[in-house]
mmCIF file of C-alpha atoms in Angstrom:
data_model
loop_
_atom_site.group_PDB
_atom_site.id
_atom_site.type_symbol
_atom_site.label_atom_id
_atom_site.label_comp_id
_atom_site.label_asym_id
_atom_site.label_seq_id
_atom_site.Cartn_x
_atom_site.Cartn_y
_atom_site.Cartn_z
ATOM 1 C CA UNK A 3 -5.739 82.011 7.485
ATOM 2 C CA UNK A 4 -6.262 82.324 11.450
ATOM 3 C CA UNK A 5 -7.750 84.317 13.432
ATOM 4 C CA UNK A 6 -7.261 84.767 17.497
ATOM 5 C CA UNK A 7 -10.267 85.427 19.756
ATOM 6 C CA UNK A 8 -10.017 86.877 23.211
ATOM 7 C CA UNK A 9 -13.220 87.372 25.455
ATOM 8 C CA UNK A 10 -13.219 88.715 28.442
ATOM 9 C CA UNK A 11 -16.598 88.736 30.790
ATOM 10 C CA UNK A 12 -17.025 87.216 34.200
ATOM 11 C CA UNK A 13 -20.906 86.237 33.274
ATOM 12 C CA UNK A 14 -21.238 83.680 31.210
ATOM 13 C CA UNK A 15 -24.617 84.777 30.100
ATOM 14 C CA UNK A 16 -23.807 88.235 29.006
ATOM 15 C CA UNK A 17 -24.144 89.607 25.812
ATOM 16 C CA UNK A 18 -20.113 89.318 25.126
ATOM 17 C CA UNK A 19 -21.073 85.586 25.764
ATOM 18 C CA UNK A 20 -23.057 85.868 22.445
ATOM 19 C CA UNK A 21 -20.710 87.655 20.494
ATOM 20 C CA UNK A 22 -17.556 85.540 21.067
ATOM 21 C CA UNK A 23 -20.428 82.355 20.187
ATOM 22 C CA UNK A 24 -21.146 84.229 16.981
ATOM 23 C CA UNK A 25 -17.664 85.364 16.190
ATOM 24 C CA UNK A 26 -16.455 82.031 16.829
ATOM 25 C CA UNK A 27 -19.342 80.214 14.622
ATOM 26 C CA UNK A 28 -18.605 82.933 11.910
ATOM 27 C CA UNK A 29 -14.709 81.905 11.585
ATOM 28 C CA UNK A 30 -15.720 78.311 11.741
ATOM 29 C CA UNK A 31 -18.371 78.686 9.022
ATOM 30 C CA UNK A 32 -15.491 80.793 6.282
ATOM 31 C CA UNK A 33 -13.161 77.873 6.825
ATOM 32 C CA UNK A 34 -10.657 80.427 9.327
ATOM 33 C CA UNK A 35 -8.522 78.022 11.911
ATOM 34 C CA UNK A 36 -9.973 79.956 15.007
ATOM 35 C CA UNK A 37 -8.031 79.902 18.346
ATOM 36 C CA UNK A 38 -11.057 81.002 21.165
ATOM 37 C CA UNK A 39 -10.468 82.015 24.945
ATOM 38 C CA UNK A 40 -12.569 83.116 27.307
ATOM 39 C CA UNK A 41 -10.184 84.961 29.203
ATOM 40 C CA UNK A 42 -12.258 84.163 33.068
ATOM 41 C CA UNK A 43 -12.875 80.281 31.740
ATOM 42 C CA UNK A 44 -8.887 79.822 31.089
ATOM 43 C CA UNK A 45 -8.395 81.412 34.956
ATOM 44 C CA UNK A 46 -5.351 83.571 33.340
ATOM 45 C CA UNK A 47 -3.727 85.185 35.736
ATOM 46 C CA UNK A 48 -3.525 89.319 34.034
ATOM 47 C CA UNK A 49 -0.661 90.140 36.667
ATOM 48 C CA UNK A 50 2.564 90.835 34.832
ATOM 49 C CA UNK A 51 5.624 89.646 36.851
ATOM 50 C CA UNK A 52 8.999 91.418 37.422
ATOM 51 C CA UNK A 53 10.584 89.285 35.406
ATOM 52 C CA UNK A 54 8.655 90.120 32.303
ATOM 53 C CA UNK A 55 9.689 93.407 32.396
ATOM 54 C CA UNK A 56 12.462 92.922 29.744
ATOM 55 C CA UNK A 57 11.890 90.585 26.996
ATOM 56 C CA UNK A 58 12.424 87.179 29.021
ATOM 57 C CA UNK A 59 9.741 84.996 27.565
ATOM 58 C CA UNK A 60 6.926 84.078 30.431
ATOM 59 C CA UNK A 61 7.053 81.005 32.515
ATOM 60 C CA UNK A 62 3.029 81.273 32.909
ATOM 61 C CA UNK A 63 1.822 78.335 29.943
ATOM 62 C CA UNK A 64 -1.268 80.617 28.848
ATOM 63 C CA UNK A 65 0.639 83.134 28.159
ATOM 64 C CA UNK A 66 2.941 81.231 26.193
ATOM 65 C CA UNK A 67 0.050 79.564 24.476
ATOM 66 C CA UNK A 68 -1.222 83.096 23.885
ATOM 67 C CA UNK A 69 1.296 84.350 22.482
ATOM 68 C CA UNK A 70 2.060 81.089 20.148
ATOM 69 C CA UNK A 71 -1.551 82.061 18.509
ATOM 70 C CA UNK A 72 -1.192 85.510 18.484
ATOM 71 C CA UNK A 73 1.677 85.744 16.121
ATOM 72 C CA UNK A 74 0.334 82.583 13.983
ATOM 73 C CA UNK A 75 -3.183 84.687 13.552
ATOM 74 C CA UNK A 76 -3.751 86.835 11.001
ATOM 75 C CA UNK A 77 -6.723 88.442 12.730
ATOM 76 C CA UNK A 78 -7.071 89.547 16.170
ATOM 77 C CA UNK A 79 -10.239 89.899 17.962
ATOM 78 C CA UNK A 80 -10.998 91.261 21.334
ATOM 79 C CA UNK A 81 -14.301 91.439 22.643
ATOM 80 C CA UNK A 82 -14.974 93.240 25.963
ATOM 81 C CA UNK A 83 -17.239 95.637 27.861
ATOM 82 C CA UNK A 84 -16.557 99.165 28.230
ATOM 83 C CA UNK A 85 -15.094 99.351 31.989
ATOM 84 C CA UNK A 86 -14.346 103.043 32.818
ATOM 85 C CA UNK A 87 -13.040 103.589 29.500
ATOM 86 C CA UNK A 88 -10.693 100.234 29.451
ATOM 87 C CA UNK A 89 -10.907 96.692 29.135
ATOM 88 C CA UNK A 90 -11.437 94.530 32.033
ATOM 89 C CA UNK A 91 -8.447 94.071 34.599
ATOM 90 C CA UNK A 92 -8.813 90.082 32.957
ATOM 91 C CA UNK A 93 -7.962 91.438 29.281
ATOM 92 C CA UNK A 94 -5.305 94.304 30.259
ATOM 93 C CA UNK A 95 -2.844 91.545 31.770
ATOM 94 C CA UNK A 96 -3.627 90.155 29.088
ATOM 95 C CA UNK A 97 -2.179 93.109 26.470
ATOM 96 C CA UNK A 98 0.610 93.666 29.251
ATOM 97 C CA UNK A 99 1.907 89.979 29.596
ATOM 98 C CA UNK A 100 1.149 88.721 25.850
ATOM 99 C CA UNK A 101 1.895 91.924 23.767
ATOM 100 C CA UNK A 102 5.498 91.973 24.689
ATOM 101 C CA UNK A 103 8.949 92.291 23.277
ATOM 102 C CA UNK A 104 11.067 90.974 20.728
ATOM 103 C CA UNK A 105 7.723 88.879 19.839
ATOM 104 C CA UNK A 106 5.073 91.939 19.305
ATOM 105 C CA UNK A 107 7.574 94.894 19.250
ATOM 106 C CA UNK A 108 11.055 95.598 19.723
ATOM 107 C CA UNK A 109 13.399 98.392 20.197
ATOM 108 C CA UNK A 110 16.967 98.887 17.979
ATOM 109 C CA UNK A 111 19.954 97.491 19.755
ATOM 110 C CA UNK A 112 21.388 100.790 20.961
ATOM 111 C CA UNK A 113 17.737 101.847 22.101
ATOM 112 C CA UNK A 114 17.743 102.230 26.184
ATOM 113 C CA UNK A 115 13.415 101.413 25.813
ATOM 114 C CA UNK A 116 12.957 105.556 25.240
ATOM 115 C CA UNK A 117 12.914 105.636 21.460
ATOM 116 C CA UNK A 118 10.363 104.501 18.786
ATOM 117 C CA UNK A 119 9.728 101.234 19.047
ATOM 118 C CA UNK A 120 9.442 98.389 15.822
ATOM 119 C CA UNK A 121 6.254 97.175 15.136
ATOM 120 C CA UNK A 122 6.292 93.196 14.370
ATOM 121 C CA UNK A 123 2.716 92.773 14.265
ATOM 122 C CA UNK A 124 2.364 94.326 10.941
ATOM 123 C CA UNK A 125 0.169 92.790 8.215
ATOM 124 C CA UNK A 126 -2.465 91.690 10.639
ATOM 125 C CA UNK A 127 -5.999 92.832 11.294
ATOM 126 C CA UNK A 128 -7.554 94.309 14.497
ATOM 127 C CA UNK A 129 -11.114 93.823 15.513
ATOM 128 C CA UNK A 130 -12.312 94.818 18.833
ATOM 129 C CA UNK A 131 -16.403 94.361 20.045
ATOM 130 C CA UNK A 132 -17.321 96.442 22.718
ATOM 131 C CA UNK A 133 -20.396 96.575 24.756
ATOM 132 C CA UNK A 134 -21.158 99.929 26.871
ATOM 133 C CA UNK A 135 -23.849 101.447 28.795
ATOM 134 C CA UNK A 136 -23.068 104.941 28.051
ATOM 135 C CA UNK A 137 -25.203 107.078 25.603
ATOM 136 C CA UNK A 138 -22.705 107.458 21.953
ATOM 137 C CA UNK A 139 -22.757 112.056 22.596
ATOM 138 C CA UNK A 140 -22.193 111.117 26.835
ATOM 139 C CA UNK A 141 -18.978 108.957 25.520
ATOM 140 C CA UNK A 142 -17.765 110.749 22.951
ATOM 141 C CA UNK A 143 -18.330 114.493 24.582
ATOM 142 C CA UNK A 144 -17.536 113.608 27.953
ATOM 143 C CA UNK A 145 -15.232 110.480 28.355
ATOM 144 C CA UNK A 146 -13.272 111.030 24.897
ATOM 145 C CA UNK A 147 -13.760 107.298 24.508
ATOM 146 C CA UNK A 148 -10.619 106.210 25.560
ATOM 147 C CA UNK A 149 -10.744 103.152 24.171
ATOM 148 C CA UNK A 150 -10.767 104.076 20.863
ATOM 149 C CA UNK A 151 -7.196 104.981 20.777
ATOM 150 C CA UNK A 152 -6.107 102.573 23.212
ATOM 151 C CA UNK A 153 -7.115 100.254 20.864
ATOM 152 C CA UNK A 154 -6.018 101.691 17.259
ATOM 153 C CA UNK A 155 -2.716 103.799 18.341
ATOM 154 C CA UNK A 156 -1.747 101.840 22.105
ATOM 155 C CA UNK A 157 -2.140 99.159 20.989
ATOM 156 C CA UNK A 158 -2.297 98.112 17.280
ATOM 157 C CA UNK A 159 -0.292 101.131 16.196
ATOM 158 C CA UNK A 160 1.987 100.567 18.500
ATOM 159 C CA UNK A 161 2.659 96.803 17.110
ATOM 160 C CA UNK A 162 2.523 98.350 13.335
ATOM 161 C CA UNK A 163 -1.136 97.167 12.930
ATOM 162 C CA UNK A 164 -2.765 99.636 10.500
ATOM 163 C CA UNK A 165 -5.760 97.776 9.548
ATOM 164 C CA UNK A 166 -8.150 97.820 12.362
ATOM 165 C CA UNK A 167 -12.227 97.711 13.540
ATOM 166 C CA UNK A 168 -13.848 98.629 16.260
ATOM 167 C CA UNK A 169 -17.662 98.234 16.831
ATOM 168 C CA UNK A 170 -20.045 99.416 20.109
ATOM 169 C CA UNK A 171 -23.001 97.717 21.065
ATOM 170 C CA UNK A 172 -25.225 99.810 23.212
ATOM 171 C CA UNK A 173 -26.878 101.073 25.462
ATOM 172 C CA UNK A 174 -26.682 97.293 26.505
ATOM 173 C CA UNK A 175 -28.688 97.485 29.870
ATOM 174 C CA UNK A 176 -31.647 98.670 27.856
ATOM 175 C CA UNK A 177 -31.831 96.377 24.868
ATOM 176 C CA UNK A 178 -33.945 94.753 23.314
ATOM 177 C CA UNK A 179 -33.812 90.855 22.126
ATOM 178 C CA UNK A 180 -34.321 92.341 18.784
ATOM 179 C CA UNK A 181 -31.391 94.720 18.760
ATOM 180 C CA UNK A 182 -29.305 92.215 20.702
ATOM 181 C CA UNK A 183 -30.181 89.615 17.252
ATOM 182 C CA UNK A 184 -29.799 92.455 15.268
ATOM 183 C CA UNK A 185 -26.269 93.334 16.866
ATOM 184 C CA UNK A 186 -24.706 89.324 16.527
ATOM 185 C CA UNK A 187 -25.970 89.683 12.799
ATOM 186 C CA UNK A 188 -23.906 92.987 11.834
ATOM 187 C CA UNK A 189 -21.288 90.714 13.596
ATOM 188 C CA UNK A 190 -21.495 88.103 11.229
ATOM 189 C CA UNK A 191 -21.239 90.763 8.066
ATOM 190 C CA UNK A 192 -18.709 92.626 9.156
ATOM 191 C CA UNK A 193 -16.481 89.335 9.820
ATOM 192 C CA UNK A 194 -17.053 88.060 6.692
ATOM 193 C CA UNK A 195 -16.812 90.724 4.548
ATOM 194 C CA UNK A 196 -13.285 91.838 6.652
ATOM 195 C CA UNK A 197 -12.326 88.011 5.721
ATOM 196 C CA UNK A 198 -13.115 88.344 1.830
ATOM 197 C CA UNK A 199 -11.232 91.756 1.772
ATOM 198 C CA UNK A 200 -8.354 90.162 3.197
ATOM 199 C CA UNK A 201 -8.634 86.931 0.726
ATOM 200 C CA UNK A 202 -8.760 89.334 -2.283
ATOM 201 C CA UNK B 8 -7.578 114.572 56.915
ATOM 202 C CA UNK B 9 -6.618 111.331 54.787
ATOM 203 C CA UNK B 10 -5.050 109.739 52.181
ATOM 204 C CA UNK B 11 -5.269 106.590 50.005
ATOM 205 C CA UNK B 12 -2.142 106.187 48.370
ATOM 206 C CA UNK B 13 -2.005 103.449 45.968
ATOM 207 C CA UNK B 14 1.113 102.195 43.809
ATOM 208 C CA UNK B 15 1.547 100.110 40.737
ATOM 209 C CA UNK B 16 4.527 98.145 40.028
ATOM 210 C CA UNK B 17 6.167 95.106 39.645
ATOM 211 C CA UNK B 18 9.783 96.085 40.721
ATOM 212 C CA UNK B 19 10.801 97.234 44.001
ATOM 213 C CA UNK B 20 13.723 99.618 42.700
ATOM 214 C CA UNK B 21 11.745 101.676 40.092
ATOM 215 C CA UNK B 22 11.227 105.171 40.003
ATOM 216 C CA UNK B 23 7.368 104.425 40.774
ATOM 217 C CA UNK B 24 8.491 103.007 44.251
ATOM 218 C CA UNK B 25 10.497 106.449 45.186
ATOM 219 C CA UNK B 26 7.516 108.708 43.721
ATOM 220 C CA UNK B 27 5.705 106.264 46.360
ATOM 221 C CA UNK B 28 8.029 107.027 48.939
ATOM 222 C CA UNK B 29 8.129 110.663 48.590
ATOM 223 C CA UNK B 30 4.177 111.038 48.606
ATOM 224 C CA UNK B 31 4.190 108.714 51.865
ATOM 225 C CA UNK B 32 7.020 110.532 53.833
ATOM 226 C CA UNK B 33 5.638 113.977 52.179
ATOM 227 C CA UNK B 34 1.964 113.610 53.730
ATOM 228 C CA UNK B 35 3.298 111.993 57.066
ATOM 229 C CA UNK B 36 5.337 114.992 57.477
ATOM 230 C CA UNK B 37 2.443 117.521 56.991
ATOM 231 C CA UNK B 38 0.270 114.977 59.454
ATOM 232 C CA UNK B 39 -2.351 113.639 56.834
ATOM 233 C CA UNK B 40 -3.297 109.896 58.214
ATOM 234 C CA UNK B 41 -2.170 108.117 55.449
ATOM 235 C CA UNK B 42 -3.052 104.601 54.011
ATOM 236 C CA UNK B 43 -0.564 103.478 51.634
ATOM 237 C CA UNK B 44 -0.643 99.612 49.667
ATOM 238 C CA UNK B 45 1.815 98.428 47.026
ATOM 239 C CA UNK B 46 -0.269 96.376 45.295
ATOM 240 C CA UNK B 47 1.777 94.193 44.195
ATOM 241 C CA UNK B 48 3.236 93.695 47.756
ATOM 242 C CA UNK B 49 -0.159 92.930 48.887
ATOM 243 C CA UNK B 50 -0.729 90.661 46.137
ATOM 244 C CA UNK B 51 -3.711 91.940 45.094
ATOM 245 C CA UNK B 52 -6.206 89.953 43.015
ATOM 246 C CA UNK B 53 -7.456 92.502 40.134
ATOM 247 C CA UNK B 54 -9.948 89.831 38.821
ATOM 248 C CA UNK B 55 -13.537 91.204 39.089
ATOM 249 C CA UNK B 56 -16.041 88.449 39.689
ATOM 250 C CA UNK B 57 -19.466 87.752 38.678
ATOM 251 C CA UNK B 58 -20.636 88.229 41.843
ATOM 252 C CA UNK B 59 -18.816 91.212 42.061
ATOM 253 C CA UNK B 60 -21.097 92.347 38.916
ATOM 254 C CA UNK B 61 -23.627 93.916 41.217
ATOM 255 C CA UNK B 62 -23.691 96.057 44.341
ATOM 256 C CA UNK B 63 -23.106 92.898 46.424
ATOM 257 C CA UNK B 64 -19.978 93.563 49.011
ATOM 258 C CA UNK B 65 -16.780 91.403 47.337
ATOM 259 C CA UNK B 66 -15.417 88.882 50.004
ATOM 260 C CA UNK B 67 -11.665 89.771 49.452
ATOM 261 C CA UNK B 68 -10.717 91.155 52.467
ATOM 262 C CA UNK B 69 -8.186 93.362 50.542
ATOM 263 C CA UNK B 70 -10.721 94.729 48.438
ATOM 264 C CA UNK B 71 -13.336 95.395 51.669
ATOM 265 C CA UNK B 72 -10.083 97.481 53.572
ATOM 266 C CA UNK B 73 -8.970 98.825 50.549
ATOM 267 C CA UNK B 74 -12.910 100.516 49.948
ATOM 268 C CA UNK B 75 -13.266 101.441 53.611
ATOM 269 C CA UNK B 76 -10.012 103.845 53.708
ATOM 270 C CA UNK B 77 -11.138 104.800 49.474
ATOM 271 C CA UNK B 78 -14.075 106.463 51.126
ATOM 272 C CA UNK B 79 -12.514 107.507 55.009
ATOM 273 C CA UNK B 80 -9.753 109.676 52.632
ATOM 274 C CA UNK B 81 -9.707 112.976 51.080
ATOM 275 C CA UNK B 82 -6.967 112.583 48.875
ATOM 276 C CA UNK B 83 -6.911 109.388 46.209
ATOM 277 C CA UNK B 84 -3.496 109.023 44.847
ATOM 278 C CA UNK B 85 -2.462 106.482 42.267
ATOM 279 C CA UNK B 86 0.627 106.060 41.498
ATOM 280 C CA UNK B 87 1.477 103.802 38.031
ATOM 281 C CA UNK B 88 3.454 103.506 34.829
ATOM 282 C CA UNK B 89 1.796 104.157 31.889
ATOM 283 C CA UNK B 90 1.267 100.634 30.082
ATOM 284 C CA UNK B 91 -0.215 100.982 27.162
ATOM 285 C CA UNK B 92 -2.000 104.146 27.548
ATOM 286 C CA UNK B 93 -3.327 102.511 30.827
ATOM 287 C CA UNK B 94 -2.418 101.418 34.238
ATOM 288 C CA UNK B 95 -1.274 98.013 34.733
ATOM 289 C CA UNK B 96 -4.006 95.015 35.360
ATOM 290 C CA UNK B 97 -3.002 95.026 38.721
ATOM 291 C CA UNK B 98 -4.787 98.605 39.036
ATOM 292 C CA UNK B 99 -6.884 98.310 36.526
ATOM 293 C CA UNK B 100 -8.113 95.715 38.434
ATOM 294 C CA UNK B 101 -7.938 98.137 41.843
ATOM 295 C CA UNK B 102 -10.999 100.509 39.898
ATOM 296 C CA UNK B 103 -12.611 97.727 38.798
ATOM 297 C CA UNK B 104 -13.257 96.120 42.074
ATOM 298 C CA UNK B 105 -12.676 98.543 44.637
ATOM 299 C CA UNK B 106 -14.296 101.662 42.972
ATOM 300 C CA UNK B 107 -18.085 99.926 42.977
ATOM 301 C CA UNK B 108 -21.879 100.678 43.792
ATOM 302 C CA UNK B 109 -23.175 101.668 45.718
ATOM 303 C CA UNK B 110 -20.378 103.210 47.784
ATOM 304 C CA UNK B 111 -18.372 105.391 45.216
ATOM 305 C CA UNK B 112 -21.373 105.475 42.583
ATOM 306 C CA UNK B 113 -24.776 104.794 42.343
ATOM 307 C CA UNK B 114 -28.094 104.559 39.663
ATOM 308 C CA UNK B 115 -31.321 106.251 40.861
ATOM 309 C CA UNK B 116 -33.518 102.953 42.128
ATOM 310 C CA UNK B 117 -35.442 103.161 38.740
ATOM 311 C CA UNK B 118 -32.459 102.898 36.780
ATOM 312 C CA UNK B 119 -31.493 99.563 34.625
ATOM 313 C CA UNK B 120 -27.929 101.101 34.887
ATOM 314 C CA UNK B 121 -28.044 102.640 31.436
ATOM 315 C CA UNK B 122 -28.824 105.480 32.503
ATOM 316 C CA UNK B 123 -26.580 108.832 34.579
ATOM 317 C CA UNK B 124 -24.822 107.637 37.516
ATOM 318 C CA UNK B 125 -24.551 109.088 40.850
ATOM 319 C CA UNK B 126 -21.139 109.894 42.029
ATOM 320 C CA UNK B 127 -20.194 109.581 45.859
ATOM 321 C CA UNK B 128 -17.262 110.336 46.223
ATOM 322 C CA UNK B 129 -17.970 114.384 45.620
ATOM 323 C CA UNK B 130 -15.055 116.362 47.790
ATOM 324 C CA UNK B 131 -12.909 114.286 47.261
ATOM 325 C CA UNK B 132 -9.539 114.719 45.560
ATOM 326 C CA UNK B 133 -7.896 112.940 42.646
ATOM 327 C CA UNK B 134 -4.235 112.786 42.501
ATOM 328 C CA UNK B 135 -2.380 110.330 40.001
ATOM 329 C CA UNK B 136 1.390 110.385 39.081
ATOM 330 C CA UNK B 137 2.558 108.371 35.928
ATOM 331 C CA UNK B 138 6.008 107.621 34.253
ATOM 332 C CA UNK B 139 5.904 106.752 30.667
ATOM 333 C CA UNK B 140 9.092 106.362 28.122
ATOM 334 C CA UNK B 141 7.415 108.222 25.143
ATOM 335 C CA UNK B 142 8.116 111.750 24.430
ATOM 336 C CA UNK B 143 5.393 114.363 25.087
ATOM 337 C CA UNK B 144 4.252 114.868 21.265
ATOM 338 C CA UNK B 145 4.297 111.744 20.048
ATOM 339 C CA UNK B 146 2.031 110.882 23.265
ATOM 340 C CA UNK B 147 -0.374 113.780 22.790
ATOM 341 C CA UNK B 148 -0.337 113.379 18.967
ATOM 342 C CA UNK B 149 -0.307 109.590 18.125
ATOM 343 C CA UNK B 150 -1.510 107.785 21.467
ATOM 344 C CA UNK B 151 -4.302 110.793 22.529
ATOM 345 C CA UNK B 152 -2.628 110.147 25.781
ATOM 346 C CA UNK B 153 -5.868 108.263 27.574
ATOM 347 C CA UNK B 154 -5.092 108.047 30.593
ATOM 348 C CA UNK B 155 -5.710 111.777 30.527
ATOM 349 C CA UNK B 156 -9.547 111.165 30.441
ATOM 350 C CA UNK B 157 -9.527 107.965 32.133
ATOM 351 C CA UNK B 158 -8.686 109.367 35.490
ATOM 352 C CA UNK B 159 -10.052 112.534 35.046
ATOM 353 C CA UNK B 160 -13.460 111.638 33.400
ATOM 354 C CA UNK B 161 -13.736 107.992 33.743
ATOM 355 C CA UNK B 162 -13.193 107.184 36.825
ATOM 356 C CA UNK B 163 -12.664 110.906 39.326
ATOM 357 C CA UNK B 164 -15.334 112.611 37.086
ATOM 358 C CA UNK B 165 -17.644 109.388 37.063
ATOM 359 C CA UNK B 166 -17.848 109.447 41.209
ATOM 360 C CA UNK B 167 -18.392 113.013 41.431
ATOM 361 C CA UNK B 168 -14.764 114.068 42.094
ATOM 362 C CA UNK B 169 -14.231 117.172 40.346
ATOM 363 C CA UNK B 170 -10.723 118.434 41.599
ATOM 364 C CA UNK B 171 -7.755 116.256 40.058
ATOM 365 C CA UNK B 172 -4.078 116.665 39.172
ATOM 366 C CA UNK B 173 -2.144 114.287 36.748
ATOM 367 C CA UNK B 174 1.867 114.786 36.334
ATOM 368 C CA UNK B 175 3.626 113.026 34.261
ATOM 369 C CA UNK B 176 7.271 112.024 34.544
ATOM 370 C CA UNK B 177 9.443 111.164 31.120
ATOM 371 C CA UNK B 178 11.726 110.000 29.088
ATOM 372 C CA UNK B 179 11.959 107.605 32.705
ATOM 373 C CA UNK B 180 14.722 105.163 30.276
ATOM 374 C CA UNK B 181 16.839 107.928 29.701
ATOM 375 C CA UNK B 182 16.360 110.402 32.894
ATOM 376 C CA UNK B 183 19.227 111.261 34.881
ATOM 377 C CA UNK B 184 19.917 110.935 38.589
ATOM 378 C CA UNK B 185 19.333 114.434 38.785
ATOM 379 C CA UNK B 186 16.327 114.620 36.892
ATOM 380 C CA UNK B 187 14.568 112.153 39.261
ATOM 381 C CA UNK B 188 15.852 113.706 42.437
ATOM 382 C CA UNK B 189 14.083 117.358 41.163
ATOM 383 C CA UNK B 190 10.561 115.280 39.431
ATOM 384 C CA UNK B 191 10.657 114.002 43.563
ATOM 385 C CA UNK B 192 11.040 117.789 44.630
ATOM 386 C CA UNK B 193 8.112 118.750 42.691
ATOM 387 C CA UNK B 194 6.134 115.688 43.764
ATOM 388 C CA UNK B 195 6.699 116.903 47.290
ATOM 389 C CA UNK B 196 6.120 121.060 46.567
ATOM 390 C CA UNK B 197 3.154 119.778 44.276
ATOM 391 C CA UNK B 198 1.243 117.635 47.318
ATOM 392 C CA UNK B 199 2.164 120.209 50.018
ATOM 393 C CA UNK B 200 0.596 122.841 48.205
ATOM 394 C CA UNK B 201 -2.472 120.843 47.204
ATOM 395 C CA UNK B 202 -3.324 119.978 51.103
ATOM 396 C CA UNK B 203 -2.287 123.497 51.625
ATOM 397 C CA UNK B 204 -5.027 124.737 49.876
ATOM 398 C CA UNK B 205 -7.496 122.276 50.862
ATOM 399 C CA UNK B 206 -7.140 122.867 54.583
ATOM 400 C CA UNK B 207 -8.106 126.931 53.723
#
């Protein structure tokens, strides 16, 4: 099995630092072929061109590569910080430019792009780690949390993804080291308990 | 009084370039000073970076005129498609580097930024115009619709802007001529009236 991981964080210290190292180390150690990239280390470019508007493949060789692993992976694993309810500009280019038709989705023949769309994603798993500096009642009560659908409907849904996890690390600003180990080893669980489930 | 007018798409022909037009012409002709980009005219970087972590001025000299006439304006209109039950990178990456401390928001000097922010940008109003190609239930019902809250909360509510209209324009793959010309009608009634009652 394989597994695609897709960090995005300009500081290379920051806690999303850790969790990509421990997600990483975590595939490595339960024998999963593990394609990593740090979205700001690769220098993508997130800006979707006019071109790929319709379902021309890219002429941009990340994306390309991208895409290559996305559909060889069987899970899919975004980590990113909570930026006013989205990803990072970094990891939205890359959902616009990689995510993209016939590969991820497609519409029937006689479909003008206003009907449902096919998933072609199905079968895989989606794991998102987020880290946010917003109180759990302040996000839920007040922001709705966007990213909880944007993830699991937008996004995953949309590509017939039904199996999918999403965990929040916070309030980050005010953690401890202890919480922050405490944090990387739920990490490490969760990923290899979702990988046994699958292998069963 | 002034307006930011802000626009999201990659080709020059769509119906996200006329809603463009029609806000531009619309507040020129009821004398509102108007500041209006294309970003991807301007070819705006939407990259946030380290440095740009803090409350440290960015360099980009885009992203310095783009925050002087953000604050100078009264009215903040974005124009975008809806991508995945968000804007595109490109103004994603507008929010993320152009809506910063300590000029739209700010923590109380005590703060480690965990805790309430302070919005600056009170008085202000939010005005955002989208075009999506999924019907209204399935958007309210499966997708949650997002960007609902992301605008509204996220990012107008999160600066202390409390006044804020969203319309939506759809099925944009299978609209009519005719359709379009009366969504840019409304457009035009809809921001006359808005200034209208601002000016009281």
């Amino acid at each position: 099995m394989k597994a695609s991981v897709i960090l995005a964080h300009p500081y290379g210290l920051s806690f999303n630092h850790a969790i990509y190292n421990t997600v990483v180390t975590t595939l490595n150690n339960i024998k999963i072929k593990t394609y990593a990239h740090d979205l700001y280390e690769d220098r993508f470019n997130p800006v979707l061109t006019e071109k790929e508007l319709g379902k021309e493949p890219a002429n941009d060789i990340l994306v390309q590569t991208y895409s290559t692993e996305l559909i060889e992976s069987d899970f899919l694993v975004f980590i990113h910080p909570n930026w006013w309810g989205q990803p990072p500009a970094i990891l939205k280019g890359y959902i616009d430019r990689v995510i993209r038709p016939p590969h991820t989705y497609d519409f029937p023949s006689n479909d003008s792009g206003g009907g449902l769309p096919i998933g072609k994603l199905q079968g895989k798993v989606g794991i998102v780690f987020n880290t946010s500096n917003t109180e759990e009642e302040r996000e839920n009560t007040y922001f709705n949390d966007p990213l909880e659908y944007i993830w699991k409907k937008c996004v995953f849904g949309f590509c017939g993804i039904d199996e999918s996890y999403r965990k929040i690390f916070r309030v980050i600003a005010d953690s401890t080291l202890e919480e922050r180990k405490n944090w990387l080893n739920q990490i490490e669980e969760l990923l290899t308990d979702i990988v046994k489930m699958r292998k069963k």
